Coordinates of C-alpha atoms and ligand atoms in Angstrom, one line a residue:
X1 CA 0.0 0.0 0.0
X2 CA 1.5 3.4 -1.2
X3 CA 1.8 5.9 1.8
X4 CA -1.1 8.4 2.8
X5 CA -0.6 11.9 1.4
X6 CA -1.1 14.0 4.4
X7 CA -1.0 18.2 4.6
X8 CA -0.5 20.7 7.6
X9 CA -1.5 24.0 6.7
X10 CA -1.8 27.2 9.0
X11 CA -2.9 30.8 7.6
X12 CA -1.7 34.1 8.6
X13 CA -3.1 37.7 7.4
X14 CA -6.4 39.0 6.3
X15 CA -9.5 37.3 5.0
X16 CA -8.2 37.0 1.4
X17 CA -5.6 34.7 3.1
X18 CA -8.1 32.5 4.9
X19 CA -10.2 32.3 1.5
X20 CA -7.2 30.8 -0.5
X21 CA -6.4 28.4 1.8
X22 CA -9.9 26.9 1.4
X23 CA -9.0 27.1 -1.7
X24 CA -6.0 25.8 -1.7
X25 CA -7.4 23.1 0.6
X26 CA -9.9 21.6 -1.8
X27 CA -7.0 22.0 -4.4
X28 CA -4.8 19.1 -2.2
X29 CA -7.7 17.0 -1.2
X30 CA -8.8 16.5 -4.9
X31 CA -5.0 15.3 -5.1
X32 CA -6.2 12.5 -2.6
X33 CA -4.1 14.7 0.4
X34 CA -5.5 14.3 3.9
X35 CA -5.4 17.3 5.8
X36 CA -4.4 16.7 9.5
X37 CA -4.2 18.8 12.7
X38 CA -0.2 19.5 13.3
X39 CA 3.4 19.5 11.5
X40 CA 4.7 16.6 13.3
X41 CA 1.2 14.6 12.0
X42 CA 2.3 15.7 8.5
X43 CA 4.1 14.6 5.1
X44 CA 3.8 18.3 4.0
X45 CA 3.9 21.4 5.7
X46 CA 2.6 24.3 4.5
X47 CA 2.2 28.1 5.7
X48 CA 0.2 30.6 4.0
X49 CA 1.9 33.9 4.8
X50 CA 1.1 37.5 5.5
X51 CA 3.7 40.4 4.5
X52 CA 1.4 43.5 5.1
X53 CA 3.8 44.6 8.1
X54 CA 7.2 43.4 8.6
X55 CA 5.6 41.5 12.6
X56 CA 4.2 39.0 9.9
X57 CA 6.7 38.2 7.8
X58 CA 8.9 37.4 10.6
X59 CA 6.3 34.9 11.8
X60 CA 6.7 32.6 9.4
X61 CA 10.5 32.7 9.3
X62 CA 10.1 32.1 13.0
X63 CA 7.7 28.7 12.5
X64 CA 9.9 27.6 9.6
X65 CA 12.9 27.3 11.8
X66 CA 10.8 25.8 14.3
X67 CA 10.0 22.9 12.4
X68 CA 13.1 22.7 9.8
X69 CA 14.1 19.3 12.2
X70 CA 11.3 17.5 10.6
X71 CA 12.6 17.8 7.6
X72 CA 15.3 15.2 8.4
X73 CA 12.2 12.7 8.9
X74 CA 11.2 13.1 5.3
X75 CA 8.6 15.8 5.7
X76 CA 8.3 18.5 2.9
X77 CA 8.1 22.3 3.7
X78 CA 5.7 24.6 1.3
X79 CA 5.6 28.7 1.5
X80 CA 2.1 30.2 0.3
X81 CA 0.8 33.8 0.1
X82 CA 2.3 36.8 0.4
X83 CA 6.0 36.5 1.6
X84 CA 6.1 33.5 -1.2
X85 CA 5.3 35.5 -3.4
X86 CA 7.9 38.8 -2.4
X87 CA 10.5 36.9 -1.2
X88 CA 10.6 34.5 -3.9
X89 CA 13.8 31.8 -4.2
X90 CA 15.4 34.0 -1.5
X91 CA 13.3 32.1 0.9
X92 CA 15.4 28.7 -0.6
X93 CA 18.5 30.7 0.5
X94 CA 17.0 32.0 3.8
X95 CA 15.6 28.3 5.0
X96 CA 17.3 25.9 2.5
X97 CA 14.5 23.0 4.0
X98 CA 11.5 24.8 1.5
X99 CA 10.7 22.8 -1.4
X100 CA 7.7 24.7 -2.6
X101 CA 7.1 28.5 -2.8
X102 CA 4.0 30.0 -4.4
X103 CA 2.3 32.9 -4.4
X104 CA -1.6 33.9 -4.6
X105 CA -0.9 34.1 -8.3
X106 CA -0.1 31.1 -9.2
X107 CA -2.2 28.4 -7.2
X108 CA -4.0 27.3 -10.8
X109 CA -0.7 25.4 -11.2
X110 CA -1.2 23.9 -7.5
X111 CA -2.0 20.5 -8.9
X112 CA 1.4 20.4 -11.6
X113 CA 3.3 21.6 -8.5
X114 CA 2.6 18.9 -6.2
X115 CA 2.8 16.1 -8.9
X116 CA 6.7 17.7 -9.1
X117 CA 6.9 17.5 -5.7
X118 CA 5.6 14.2 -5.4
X119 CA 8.0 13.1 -7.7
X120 CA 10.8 14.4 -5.0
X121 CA 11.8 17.7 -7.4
X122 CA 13.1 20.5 -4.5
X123 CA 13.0 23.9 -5.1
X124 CA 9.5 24.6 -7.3
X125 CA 8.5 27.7 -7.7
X126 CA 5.0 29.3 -8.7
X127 CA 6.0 33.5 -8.8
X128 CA 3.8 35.6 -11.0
X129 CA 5.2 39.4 -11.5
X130 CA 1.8 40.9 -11.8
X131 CA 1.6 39.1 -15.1
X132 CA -1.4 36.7 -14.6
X133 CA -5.1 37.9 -16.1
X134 CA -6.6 34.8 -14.3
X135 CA -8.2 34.5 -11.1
X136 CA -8.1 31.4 -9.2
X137 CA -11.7 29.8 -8.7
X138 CA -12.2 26.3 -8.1
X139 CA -15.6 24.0 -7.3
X140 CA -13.5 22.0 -4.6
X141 CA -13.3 24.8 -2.2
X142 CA -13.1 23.6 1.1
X143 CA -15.5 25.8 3.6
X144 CA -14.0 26.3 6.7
X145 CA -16.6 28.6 8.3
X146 CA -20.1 26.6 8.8
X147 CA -22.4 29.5 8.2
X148 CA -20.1 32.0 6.2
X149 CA -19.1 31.7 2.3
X150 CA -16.3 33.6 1.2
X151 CA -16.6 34.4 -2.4
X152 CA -13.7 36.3 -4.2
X153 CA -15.1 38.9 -6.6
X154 CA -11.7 40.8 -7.6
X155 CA -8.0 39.9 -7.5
X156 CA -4.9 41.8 -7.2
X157 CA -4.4 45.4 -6.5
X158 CA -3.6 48.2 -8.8
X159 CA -3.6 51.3 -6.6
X160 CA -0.4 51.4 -6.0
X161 CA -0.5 53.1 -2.3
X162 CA 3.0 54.2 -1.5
X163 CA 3.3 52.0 2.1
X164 CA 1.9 49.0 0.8
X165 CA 2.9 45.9 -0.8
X166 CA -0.4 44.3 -1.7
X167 CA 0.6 45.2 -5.6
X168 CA 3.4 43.4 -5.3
X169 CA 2.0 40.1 -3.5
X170 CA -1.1 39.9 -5.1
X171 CA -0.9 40.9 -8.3
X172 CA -3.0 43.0 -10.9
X173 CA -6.0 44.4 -10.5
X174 CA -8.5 41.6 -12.2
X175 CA -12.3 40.6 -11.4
X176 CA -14.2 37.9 -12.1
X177 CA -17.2 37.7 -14.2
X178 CA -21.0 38.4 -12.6
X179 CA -22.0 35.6 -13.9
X180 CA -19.5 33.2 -12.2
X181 CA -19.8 35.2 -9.0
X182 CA -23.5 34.5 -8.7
X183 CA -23.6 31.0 -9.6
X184 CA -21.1 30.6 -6.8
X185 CA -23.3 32.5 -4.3
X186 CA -26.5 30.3 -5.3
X187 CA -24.2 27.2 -4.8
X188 CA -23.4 28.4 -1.3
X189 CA -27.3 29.2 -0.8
X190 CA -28.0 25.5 -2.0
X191 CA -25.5 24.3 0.5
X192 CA -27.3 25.9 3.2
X193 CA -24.7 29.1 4.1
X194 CA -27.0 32.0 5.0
X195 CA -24.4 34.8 5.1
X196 CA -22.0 36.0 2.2
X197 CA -18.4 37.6 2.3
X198 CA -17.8 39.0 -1.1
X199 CA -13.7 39.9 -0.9
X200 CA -11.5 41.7 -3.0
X201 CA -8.3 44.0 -1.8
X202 CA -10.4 46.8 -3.1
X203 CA -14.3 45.2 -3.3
X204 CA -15.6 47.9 -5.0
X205 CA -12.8 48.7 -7.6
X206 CA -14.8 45.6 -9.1
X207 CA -15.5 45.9 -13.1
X208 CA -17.4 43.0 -14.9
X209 CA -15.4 41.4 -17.3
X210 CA -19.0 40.7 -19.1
X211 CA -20.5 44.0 -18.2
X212 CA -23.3 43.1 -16.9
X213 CA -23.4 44.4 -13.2
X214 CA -21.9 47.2 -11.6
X215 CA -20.2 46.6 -8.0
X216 CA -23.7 48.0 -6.1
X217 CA -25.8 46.0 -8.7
X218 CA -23.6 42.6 -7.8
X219 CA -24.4 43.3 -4.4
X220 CA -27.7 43.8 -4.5
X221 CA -28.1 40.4 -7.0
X222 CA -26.0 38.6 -4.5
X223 CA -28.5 39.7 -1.4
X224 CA -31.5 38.1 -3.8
X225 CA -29.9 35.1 -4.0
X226 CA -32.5 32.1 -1.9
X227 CA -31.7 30.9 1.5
X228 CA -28.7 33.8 1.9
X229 CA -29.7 36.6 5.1
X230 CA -26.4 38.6 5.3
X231 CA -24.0 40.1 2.8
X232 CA -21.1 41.4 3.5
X233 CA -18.1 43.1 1.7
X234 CA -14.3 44.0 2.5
X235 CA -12.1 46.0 1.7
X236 CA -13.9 49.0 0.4
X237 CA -11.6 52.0 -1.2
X238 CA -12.4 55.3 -0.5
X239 CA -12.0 56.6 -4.3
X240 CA -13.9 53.9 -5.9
X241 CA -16.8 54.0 -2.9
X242 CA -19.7 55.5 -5.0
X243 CA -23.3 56.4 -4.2
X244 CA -25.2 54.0 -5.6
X245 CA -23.5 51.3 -2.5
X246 CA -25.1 53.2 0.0
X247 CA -29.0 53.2 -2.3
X248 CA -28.7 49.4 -2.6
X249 CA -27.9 48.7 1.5
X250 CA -30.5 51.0 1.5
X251 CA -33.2 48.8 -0.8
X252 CA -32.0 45.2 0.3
X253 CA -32.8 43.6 3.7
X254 CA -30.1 41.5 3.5
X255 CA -27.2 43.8 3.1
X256 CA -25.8 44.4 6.2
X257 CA -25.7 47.4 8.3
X258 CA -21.6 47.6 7.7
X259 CA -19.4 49.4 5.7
X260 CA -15.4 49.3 6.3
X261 CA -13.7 52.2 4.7
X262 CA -9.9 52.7 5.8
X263 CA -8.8 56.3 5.8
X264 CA -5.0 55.7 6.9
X265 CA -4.8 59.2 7.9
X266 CA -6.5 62.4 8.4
X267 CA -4.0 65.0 7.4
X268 CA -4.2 65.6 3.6
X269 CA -0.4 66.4 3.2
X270 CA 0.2 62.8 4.6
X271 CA -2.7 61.3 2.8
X272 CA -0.7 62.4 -0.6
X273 CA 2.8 61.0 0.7
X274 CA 0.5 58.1 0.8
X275 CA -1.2 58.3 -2.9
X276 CA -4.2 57.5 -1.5
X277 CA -5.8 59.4 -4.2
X278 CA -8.1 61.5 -1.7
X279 CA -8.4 64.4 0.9
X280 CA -10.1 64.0 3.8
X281 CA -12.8 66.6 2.4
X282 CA -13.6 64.2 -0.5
X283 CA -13.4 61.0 2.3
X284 CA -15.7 62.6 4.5
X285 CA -18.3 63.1 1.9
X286 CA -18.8 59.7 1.1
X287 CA -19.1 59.1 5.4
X288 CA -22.0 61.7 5.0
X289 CA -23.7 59.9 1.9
X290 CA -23.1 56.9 4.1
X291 CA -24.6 58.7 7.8
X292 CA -27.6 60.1 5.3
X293 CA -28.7 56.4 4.7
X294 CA -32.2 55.4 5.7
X295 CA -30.1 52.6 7.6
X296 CA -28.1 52.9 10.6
X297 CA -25.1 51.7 8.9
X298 CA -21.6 51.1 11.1
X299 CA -18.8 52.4 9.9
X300 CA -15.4 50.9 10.8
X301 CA -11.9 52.1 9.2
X302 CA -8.0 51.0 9.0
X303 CA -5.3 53.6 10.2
X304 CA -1.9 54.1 10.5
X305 CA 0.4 55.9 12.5
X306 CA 3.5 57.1 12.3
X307 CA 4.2 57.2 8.6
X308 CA 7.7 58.9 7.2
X309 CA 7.1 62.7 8.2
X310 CA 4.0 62.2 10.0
X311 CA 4.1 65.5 11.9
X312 CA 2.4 66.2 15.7
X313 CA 0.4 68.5 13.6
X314 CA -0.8 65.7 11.1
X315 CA -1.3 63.1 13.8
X316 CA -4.1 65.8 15.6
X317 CA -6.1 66.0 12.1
X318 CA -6.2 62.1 12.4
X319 CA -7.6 62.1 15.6
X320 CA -9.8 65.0 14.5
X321 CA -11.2 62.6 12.1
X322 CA -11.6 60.1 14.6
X323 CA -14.2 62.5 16.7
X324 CA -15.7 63.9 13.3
X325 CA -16.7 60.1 12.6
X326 CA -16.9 58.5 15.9
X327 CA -16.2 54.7 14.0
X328 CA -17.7 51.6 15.6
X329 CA -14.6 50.1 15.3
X330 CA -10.7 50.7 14.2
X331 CA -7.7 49.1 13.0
X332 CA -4.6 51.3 13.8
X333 CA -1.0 50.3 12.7
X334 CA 1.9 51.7 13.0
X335 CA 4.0 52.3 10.1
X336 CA 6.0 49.2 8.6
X337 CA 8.8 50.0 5.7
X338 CA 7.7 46.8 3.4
X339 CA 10.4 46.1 0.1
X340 CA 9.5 47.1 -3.0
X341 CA 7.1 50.0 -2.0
X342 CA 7.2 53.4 -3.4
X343 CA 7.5 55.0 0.6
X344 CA 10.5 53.2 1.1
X345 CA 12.8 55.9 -0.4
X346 CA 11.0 58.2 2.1
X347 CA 12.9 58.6 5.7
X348 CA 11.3 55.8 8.4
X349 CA 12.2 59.3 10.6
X350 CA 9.4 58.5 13.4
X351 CA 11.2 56.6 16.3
X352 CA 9.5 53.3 17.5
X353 CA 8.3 55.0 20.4
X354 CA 7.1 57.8 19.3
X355 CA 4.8 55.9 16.5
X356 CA 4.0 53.4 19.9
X357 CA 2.3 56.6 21.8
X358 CA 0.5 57.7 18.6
X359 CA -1.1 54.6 18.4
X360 CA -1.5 54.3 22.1
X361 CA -3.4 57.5 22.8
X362 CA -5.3 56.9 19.0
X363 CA -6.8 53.3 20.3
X364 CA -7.5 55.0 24.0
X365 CA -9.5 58.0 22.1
X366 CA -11.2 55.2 19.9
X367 CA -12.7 53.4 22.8
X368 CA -14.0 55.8 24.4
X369 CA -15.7 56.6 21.2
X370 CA -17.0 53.6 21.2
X371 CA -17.9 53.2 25.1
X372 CA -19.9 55.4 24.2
X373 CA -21.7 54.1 20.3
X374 CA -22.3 50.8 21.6
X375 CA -23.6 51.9 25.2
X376 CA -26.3 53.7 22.6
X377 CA -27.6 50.3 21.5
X378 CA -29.0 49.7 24.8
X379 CA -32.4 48.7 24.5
X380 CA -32.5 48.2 20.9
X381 CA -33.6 44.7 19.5
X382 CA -31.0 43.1 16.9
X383 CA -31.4 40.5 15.2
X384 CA -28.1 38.1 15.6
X385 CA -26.6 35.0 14.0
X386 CA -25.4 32.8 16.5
X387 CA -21.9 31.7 16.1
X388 CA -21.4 29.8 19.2
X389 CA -21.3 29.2 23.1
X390 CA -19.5 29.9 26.4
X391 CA -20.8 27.2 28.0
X392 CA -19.0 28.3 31.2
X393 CA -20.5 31.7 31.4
X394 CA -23.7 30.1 30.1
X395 CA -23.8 32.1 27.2
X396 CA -24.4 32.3 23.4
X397 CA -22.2 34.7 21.2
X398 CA -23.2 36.0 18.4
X399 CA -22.9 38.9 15.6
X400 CA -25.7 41.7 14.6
X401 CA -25.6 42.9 11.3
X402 CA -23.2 45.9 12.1
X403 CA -20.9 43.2 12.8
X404 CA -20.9 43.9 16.4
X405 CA -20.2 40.8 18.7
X406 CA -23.3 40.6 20.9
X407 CA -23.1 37.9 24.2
X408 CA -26.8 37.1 25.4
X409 CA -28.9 34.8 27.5
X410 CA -31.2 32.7 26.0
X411 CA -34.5 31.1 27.7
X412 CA -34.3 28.2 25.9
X413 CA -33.5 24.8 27.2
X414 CA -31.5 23.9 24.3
X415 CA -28.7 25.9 23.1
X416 CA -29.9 28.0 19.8
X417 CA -27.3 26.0 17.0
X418 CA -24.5 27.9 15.5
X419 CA -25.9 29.7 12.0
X420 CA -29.4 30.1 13.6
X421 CA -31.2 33.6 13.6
X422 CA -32.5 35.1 17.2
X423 CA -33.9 38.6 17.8
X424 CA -31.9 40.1 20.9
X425 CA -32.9 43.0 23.3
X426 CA -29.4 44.6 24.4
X427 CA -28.9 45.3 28.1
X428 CA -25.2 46.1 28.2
X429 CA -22.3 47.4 26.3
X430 CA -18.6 47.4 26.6
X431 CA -16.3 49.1 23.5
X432 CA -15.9 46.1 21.7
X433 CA -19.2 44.0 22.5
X434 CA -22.5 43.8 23.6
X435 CA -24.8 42.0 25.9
X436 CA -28.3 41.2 26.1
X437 CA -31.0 38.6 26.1
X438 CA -32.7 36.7 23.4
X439 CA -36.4 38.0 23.3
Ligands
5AD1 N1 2.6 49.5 7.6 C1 1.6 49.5 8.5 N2 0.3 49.2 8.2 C2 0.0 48.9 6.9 N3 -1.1 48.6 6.3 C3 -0.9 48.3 5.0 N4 0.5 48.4 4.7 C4 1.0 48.8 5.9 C5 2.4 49.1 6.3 N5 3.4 49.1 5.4 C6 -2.4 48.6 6.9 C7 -3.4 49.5 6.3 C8 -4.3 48.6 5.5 C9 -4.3 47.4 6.5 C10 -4.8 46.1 5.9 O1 -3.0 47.3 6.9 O2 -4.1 50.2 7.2 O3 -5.6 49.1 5.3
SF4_2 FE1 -1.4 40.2 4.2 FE2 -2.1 41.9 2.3 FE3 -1.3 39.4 1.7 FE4 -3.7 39.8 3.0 S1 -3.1 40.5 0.9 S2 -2.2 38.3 3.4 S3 -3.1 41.5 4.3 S4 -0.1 41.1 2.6

């Protein structure tokens, strides 16, 4: 009997990441691979890596080395994702135990990569220099989440943002059809999902190959599809956000109450050190289009601090910003010099601790913001899917459609099952969560 083929894989990084590893998971298990729970279980290890700020890159230079013993007992080492993808054949060089480094590009040629690797080739590499058109869609995706399908409606970046290295790890800007993107979301409404992710580096950038369907009208098409209650969308840009978003969450029940639109900053000089493309004038229009909803919609945004020549001055009109928009939520960064980007020939000038107070006395102004938001929702009814249970605490947690995690009580003698729909009356709030009982 020929030996199982058995995979370890862990993700790092944003959603994106999490999709292509289901991906990527369906990809080895049509290969007859069995997926298993750790390294040492495993014939091939394989991490799918994050490069947004140099703190994740390290990460998987530090795992690598932590598991580069195994490799003596036959086991095979794969890098994934981003740092595969910017790093390239340095990564042989850097941990000479790698047999396989791809990036997001490439995984169509998954299946030819692992027959070479099967065959005992070392050293295969799947790099694509933002030359690929295709995107990478698959029937064998293997859901990880039991209630929520990811669905990848654009590829690749082409904004070209001076800090980031997105461009460079996931390639050009390229969306998939309408068509394909809805027959995917009725599959996942077959199969009994009742929320929808639609992803994309920038979601609404999205332009239909076919086109059929604007990004607003997508959405809205997606929310008709049968059995689905929630859609959802990440990453919105700022430049691309139009009107016409804001009208359909607006017109269909089942988009939710949620929009994430990173800012980065709130000083205009830094804002164009940052070719963001936008002044915080222009970005705070499309807050008010969003505010003027018929909708309470959430709002929730990405920032970061300490950027090359981020002055006192500019750091005050970010925080300005934070009190003009009082966000449910924000992800604050500081300032990571990544390879390849266009800010890298700009002066890293801000010492570590300086950007470490900016972001300290950003995230204490932010929660008082929203101490205050979410203690607001007292007494409101939401409706919430139920994700799961502390059975210790004897409670159920679950998510409104603002995507706020909401704790409650529950009546019940059985536990409400994870995916289910309850309407909940809120009776407490803390920044990041609320509490309440189901009604
Ligand atoms: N340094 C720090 N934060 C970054 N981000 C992207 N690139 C960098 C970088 N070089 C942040 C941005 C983006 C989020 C996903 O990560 O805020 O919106
Ligand atoms: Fe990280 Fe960006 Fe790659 Fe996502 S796309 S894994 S955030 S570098």
């Amino acid at each position: 009997m020929a030996t199982e083929k058995t995979f370890y894989l862990e993700t790092f990084g944003c959603q994106m990441n999490a999709h292509d590893s289901e991906k990527v998971i369906g990809t080895l298990r049509r290969q007859g691979y069995r997926q298993v729970e750790s390294e040492e279980e495993a014939g091939l290890i394989l991490y799918n890596t994050c490069s947004i700020r140099d703190k994740a890159e390290q990460k998987v230079f530090h795992r690598l080395n932590d598991y580069k013993r195994l490799f003596k007992a036959g086991k095979r080492f794969g890098v994934l994702g981003c740092v595969a993808q910017q790093e390239g054949e340095k990564i042989f060089e850097r941990a000479p135990h790698v047999s396989l480094v791809s990036g997001s590009a490439s995984y169509r040629k998954l299946p030819e990569m692992l027959s070479r690797l099967e065959a005992g080739e070392h050293r295969i590499t799947g790099l694509d220099d933002r030359q690929t058109d295709e995107t990478f869609e698959t029937e064998f995706t293997a859901r990880q989440n039991p209630y929520r399908g990811y669905i990848t409606i654009i590829e690749g970046c082409d904004k070209f943002c001076s800090y980031c290295v997105v461009p460079f790890t996931r390639g050009k800007e390229r969306s998939r059809t309408s068509t394909s993107v809805l027959a995917e979301a009725r599959r996942i409404g077959d199969l009994g999902y009742t929320e929808i992710q639609l992803l994309g580096q920038n979601v609404n950038s999205y332009r239909d190959p076919e086109g059929k369907r604007s990004f607003a009208e997508l959405l809205a098409a997606v929310g008709e599809v049968p059995g689905i209650r929630r859609v959802r969308f990440t990453t919105s840009h700022p430049r691309d956000f139009t009107r016409d978003i804001v009208e359909a969450i607006d017109q269909v029940p089942t988009l939710c109450d949620h929009v994430h639109l990173p800012v980065q900053s709130g000083s205009a000089r830094v804002l164009r050190m940052m070719a963001r493309e936008y002044t915080p004038e222009w970005y705070l229009e499309r807050i008010a289009w969003i505010k003027s909803a018929r909708r309470t919609i959430s709002l929730t945004t990405d920032i970061i601090v300490g950027f090359p020549g981020e002055t006192e001055e500019d750091f005050i009109r970010t925080m300005d910003l934070l009190a003009e928009v009082q966000y449910d939520g924000v992800f604050a960064f500081k300032y990571s010099a990544r390879p390849n980007t266009p800010a890298l020939v700009m002066i890293d000038s801000i010492p570590d601790a300086e950007k470490a107070k900016r972001l300290q006395v950003l995230l204490e102004r932010q929660r008082e913001i929203q101490r205050i938001n979410y203690s607001k929702q007292i007494g409101e009814v939401f409706e919430v899917m139920v994700e799961g249970q502390n059975l210790a605490r004897g409670q159920i947690a679950g998510r409104s459609s603002q995507n706020k995690p909401v704790n409650f009580t529950c009546a019940q003698p059985i536990a409400p099952a994870p995916g289910s729909y309850l309407q909940v009356r809120i009776t407490g709030a803390h920044p990041n969560s609320l509490r309440g009982e189901a009604v």
